[in-house]
C-alpha cells in the first residue's frame, strides 16, 4: 500500500534535488509529496461511491506494491535457492501475496452502504 507513495516521494525528491533544492529541501518536498499521495489516495478511495473508481484506485496502489514485492522476494531468494526456476516461482508468489495484502488494506477503507431503492434514505426517527 505504501509503494506508490514511496515511488512518488522518491521521484519528487530526486527531481527537487537535481533542480537545486538541496538535500534538506529535496527531503522535505519528497516527504510532503509522498504523504499527500497517500492521504489523497485513501480519501479518494473512501469517499467515492463508484466501484469502478475504487477498483482503479486500489489497482494503482496494489500494482507498485506487487512489483516491489516481486523484486524483494527475487533478490532475497538468491541467498538460499539455487534454481532460477524456483526463484521465479517464489518471486511470483511473493508478488501475489504482497499485491493482495495491499489491495485488502485499501478495501478496509470501503464502507458498506445499505441498499437504498430509488436513492431515498428514510429517517428512522
PDB file of C-alpha atoms in Angstrom:
ATOM      1  CA  UNK A   1       0.000   0.000   0.000  1.00  0.00           C
ATOM      2  CA  UNK A   2       2.912   2.311   0.615  1.00  0.00           C
ATOM      3  CA  UNK A   3       4.855   1.528  -2.567  1.00  0.00           C
ATOM      4  CA  UNK A   4       3.104   4.140  -4.741  1.00  0.00           C
ATOM      5  CA  UNK A   5       3.572   6.975  -2.206  1.00  0.00           C
ATOM      6  CA  UNK A   6       7.199   5.894  -1.762  1.00  0.00           C
ATOM      7  CA  UNK A   7       7.841   5.977  -5.514  1.00  0.00           C
ATOM      8  CA  UNK A   8       6.165   9.386  -5.765  1.00  0.00           C
ATOM      9  CA  UNK A   9       8.214  10.698  -2.834  1.00  0.00           C
ATOM     10  CA  UNK A  10      11.415   9.336  -4.331  1.00  0.00           C
ATOM     11  CA  UNK A  11      10.671  10.835  -7.744  1.00  0.00           C
ATOM     12  CA  UNK A  12       9.766  14.248  -6.329  1.00  0.00           C
ATOM     13  CA  UNK A  13      12.811  14.222  -4.067  1.00  0.00           C
ATOM     14  CA  UNK A  14      15.164  13.332  -6.929  1.00  0.00           C
ATOM     15  CA  UNK A  15      13.684  15.986  -9.214  1.00  0.00           C
ATOM     16  CA  UNK A  16      13.898  18.593  -6.451  1.00  0.00           C
ATOM     17  CA  UNK A  17      17.499  17.654  -5.635  1.00  0.00           C
ATOM     18  CA  UNK A  18      18.579  17.754  -9.287  1.00  0.00           C
ATOM     19  CA  UNK A  19      16.929  21.132  -9.783  1.00  0.00           C
ATOM     20  CA  UNK A  20      18.930  22.677  -6.943  1.00  0.00           C
ATOM     21  CA  UNK A  21      16.643  22.430  -3.905  1.00  0.00           C
ATOM     22  CA  UNK A  22      19.431  20.974  -1.792  1.00  0.00           C
ATOM     23  CA  UNK A  23      19.363  17.890   0.390  1.00  0.00           C
ATOM     24  CA  UNK A  24      17.013  19.232   3.072  1.00  0.00           C
ATOM     25  CA  UNK A  25      14.637  20.787   0.538  1.00  0.00           C
ATOM     26  CA  UNK A  26      14.522  17.583  -1.506  1.00  0.00           C
ATOM     27  CA  UNK A  27      13.792  15.519   1.609  1.00  0.00           C
ATOM     28  CA  UNK A  28      11.019  17.881   2.682  1.00  0.00           C
ATOM     29  CA  UNK A  29       9.443  18.046  -0.780  1.00  0.00           C
ATOM     30  CA  UNK A  30       9.681  14.280  -1.258  1.00  0.00           C
ATOM     31  CA  UNK A  31       8.163  13.561   2.139  1.00  0.00           C
ATOM     32  CA  UNK A  32       5.341  16.029   1.557  1.00  0.00           C
ATOM     33  CA  UNK A  33       4.632  14.603  -1.908  1.00  0.00           C
ATOM     34  CA  UNK A  34       4.555  11.009  -0.650  1.00  0.00           C
ATOM     35  CA  UNK A  35       2.337  11.866   2.305  1.00  0.00           C
ATOM     36  CA  UNK A  36      -0.016  13.832   0.073  1.00  0.00           C
ATOM     37  CA  UNK A  37      -0.234  10.922  -2.368  1.00  0.00           C
ATOM     38  CA  UNK A  38      -1.083   8.500   0.432  1.00  0.00           C
ATOM     39  CA  UNK A  39      -3.685  10.739   2.044  1.00  0.00           C
ATOM     40  CA  UNK A  40      -5.347  11.758  -1.226  1.00  0.00           C
ATOM     41  CA  UNK A  41      -5.476   8.155  -2.420  1.00  0.00           C
ATOM     42  CA  UNK A  42      -7.046   6.908   0.799  1.00  0.00           C
ATOM     43  CA  UNK A  43      -9.555   9.759   0.953  1.00  0.00           C
ATOM     44  CA  UNK A  44     -10.496   9.363  -2.721  1.00  0.00           C
ATOM     45  CA  UNK A  45     -10.970   5.633  -2.210  1.00  0.00           C
ATOM     46  CA  UNK A  46     -13.064   6.050   0.940  1.00  0.00           C
ATOM     47  CA  UNK A  47     -15.266   8.829  -0.466  1.00  0.00           C
ATOM     48  CA  UNK A  48     -16.071   7.501  -3.921  1.00  0.00           C
ATOM     49  CA  UNK A  49     -19.269   5.545  -4.436  1.00  0.00           C
ATOM     50  CA  UNK A  50     -18.364   4.074  -7.823  1.00  0.00           C
ATOM     51  CA  UNK A  51     -16.952   0.572  -7.683  1.00  0.00           C
ATOM     52  CA  UNK A  52     -15.014   1.028 -10.917  1.00  0.00           C
ATOM     53  CA  UNK A  53     -13.208   4.057  -9.500  1.00  0.00           C
ATOM     54  CA  UNK A  54     -12.451   2.212  -6.264  1.00  0.00           C
ATOM     55  CA  UNK A  55     -11.013  -0.677  -8.266  1.00  0.00           C
ATOM     56  CA  UNK A  56      -8.874   1.733 -10.303  1.00  0.00           C
ATOM     57  CA  UNK A  57      -7.526   3.442  -7.179  1.00  0.00           C
ATOM     58  CA  UNK A  58      -6.866   0.118  -5.433  1.00  0.00           C
ATOM     59  CA  UNK A  59      -5.079  -1.150  -8.535  1.00  0.00           C
ATOM     60  CA  UNK A  60      -2.944   1.997  -8.687  1.00  0.00           C
ATOM     61  CA  UNK A  61      -1.768   1.257  -5.136  1.00  0.00           C
ATOM     62  CA  UNK A  62      -1.560  -2.558  -5.389  1.00  0.00           C
ATOM     63  CA  UNK A  63       0.407  -2.903  -8.644  1.00  0.00           C
ATOM     64  CA  UNK A  64       3.516  -0.989  -7.478  1.00  0.00           C
ATOM     65  CA  UNK A  65       3.398  -2.948  -4.219  1.00  0.00           C
ATOM     66  CA  UNK A  66       3.261  -6.228  -6.149  1.00  0.00           C
ATOM     67  CA  UNK A  67       6.173  -5.189  -8.379  1.00  0.00           C
ATOM     68  CA  UNK A  68       8.226  -4.194  -5.328  1.00  0.00           C
ATOM     69  CA  UNK A  69       7.293  -7.477  -3.632  1.00  0.00           C
ATOM     70  CA  UNK A  70       8.416  -9.447  -6.672  1.00  0.00           C
ATOM     71  CA  UNK A  71      11.804  -7.777  -6.729  1.00  0.00           C
ATOM     72  CA  UNK A  72      12.373  -8.101  -2.981  1.00  0.00           C
ATOM     73  CA  UNK A  73      11.497 -11.808  -2.901  1.00  0.00           C
ATOM     74  CA  UNK A  74      13.545 -12.449  -6.051  1.00  0.00           C
ATOM     75  CA  UNK A  75      16.584 -10.708  -4.552  1.00  0.00           C
ATOM     76  CA  UNK A  76      16.282 -12.496  -1.209  1.00  0.00           C
ATOM     77  CA  UNK A  77      15.763 -15.864  -2.908  1.00  0.00           C
ATOM     78  CA  UNK A  78      19.276 -15.617  -4.356  1.00  0.00           C
ATOM     79  CA  UNK A  79      20.567 -16.337  -0.855  1.00  0.00           C
ATOM     80  CA  UNK A  80      19.223 -19.852  -0.471  1.00  0.00           C
ATOM     81  CA  UNK A  81      17.531 -21.006  -3.681  1.00  0.00           C
ATOM     82  CA  UNK A  82      19.957 -22.320  -6.307  1.00  0.00           C
ATOM     83  CA  UNK A  83      17.400 -22.972  -9.051  1.00  0.00           C
ATOM     84  CA  UNK A  84      16.421 -19.986 -11.239  1.00  0.00           C
ATOM     85  CA  UNK A  85      13.015 -21.530 -11.903  1.00  0.00           C
ATOM     86  CA  UNK A  86      12.214 -21.793  -8.198  1.00  0.00           C
ATOM     87  CA  UNK A  87      13.420 -18.225  -7.653  1.00  0.00           C
ATOM     88  CA  UNK A  88      10.871 -17.069 -10.225  1.00  0.00           C
ATOM     89  CA  UNK A  89       8.138 -19.156  -8.598  1.00  0.00           C
ATOM     90  CA  UNK A  90       8.876 -17.712  -5.164  1.00  0.00           C
ATOM     91  CA  UNK A  91       9.106 -14.187  -6.562  1.00  0.00           C
ATOM     92  CA  UNK A  92       5.732 -14.532  -8.298  1.00  0.00           C
ATOM     93  CA  UNK A  93       4.145 -15.912  -5.128  1.00  0.00           C
ATOM     94  CA  UNK A  94       5.627 -13.037  -3.152  1.00  0.00           C
ATOM     95  CA  UNK A  95       4.259 -10.524  -5.663  1.00  0.00           C
ATOM     96  CA  UNK A  96       0.794 -12.037  -5.438  1.00  0.00           C
ATOM     97  CA  UNK A  97       0.833 -12.106  -1.624  1.00  0.00           C
ATOM     98  CA  UNK A  98       2.040  -8.529  -1.290  1.00  0.00           C
ATOM     99  CA  UNK A  99      -0.309  -7.246  -4.002  1.00  0.00           C
ATOM    100  CA  UNK A 100      -3.304  -8.939  -2.364  1.00  0.00           C
ATOM    101  CA  UNK A 101      -2.282  -7.580   1.031  1.00  0.00           C
ATOM    102  CA  UNK A 102      -2.083  -4.062  -0.361  1.00  0.00           C
ATOM    103  CA  UNK A 103      -5.449  -4.477  -2.103  1.00  0.00           C
ATOM    104  CA  UNK A 104      -7.045  -5.791   1.100  1.00  0.00           C
ATOM    105  CA  UNK A 105      -5.698  -2.933   3.211  1.00  0.00           C
ATOM    106  CA  UNK A 106      -7.329  -0.457   0.840  1.00  0.00           C
ATOM    107  CA  UNK A 107     -10.598  -2.384   0.736  1.00  0.00           C
ATOM    108  CA  UNK A 108     -10.886  -1.967   4.506  1.00  0.00           C
ATOM    109  CA  UNK A 109     -11.443   1.744   3.830  1.00  0.00           C
ATOM    110  CA  UNK A 110     -14.506   0.990   1.683  1.00  0.00           C
ATOM    111  CA  UNK A 111     -17.627   1.375   3.755  1.00  0.00           C
ATOM    112  CA  UNK A 112     -20.568  -0.843   3.080  1.00  0.00           C
ATOM    113  CA  UNK A 113     -23.676   1.165   2.386  1.00  0.00           C
ATOM    114  CA  UNK A 114     -27.222  -0.105   2.866  1.00  0.00           C
ATOM    115  CA  UNK A 115     -29.301  -0.732  -0.196  1.00  0.00           C
ATOM    116  CA  UNK A 116     -31.280   2.419  -0.927  1.00  0.00           C
ATOM    117  CA  UNK A 117     -34.008   1.798  -3.527  1.00  0.00           C
ATOM    118  CA  UNK A 118     -34.577   4.888  -5.627  1.00  0.00           C
ATOM    119  CA  UNK A 119     -31.836   6.792  -3.810  1.00  0.00           C
ATOM    120  CA  UNK A 120     -34.168   7.735  -0.940  1.00  0.00           C
ATOM    121  CA  UNK A 121     -32.997   7.288   2.616  1.00  0.00           C
ATOM    122  CA  UNK A 122     -35.754   7.234   5.193  1.00  0.00           C
ATOM    123  CA  UNK A 123     -35.171   8.822   8.547  1.00  0.00           C
ATOM    124  CA  UNK A 124     -35.755   6.160  11.242  1.00  0.00           C
ATOM    125  CA  UNK A 125     -36.672   8.688  13.949  1.00  0.00           C
TER     126      UNK A 125
END
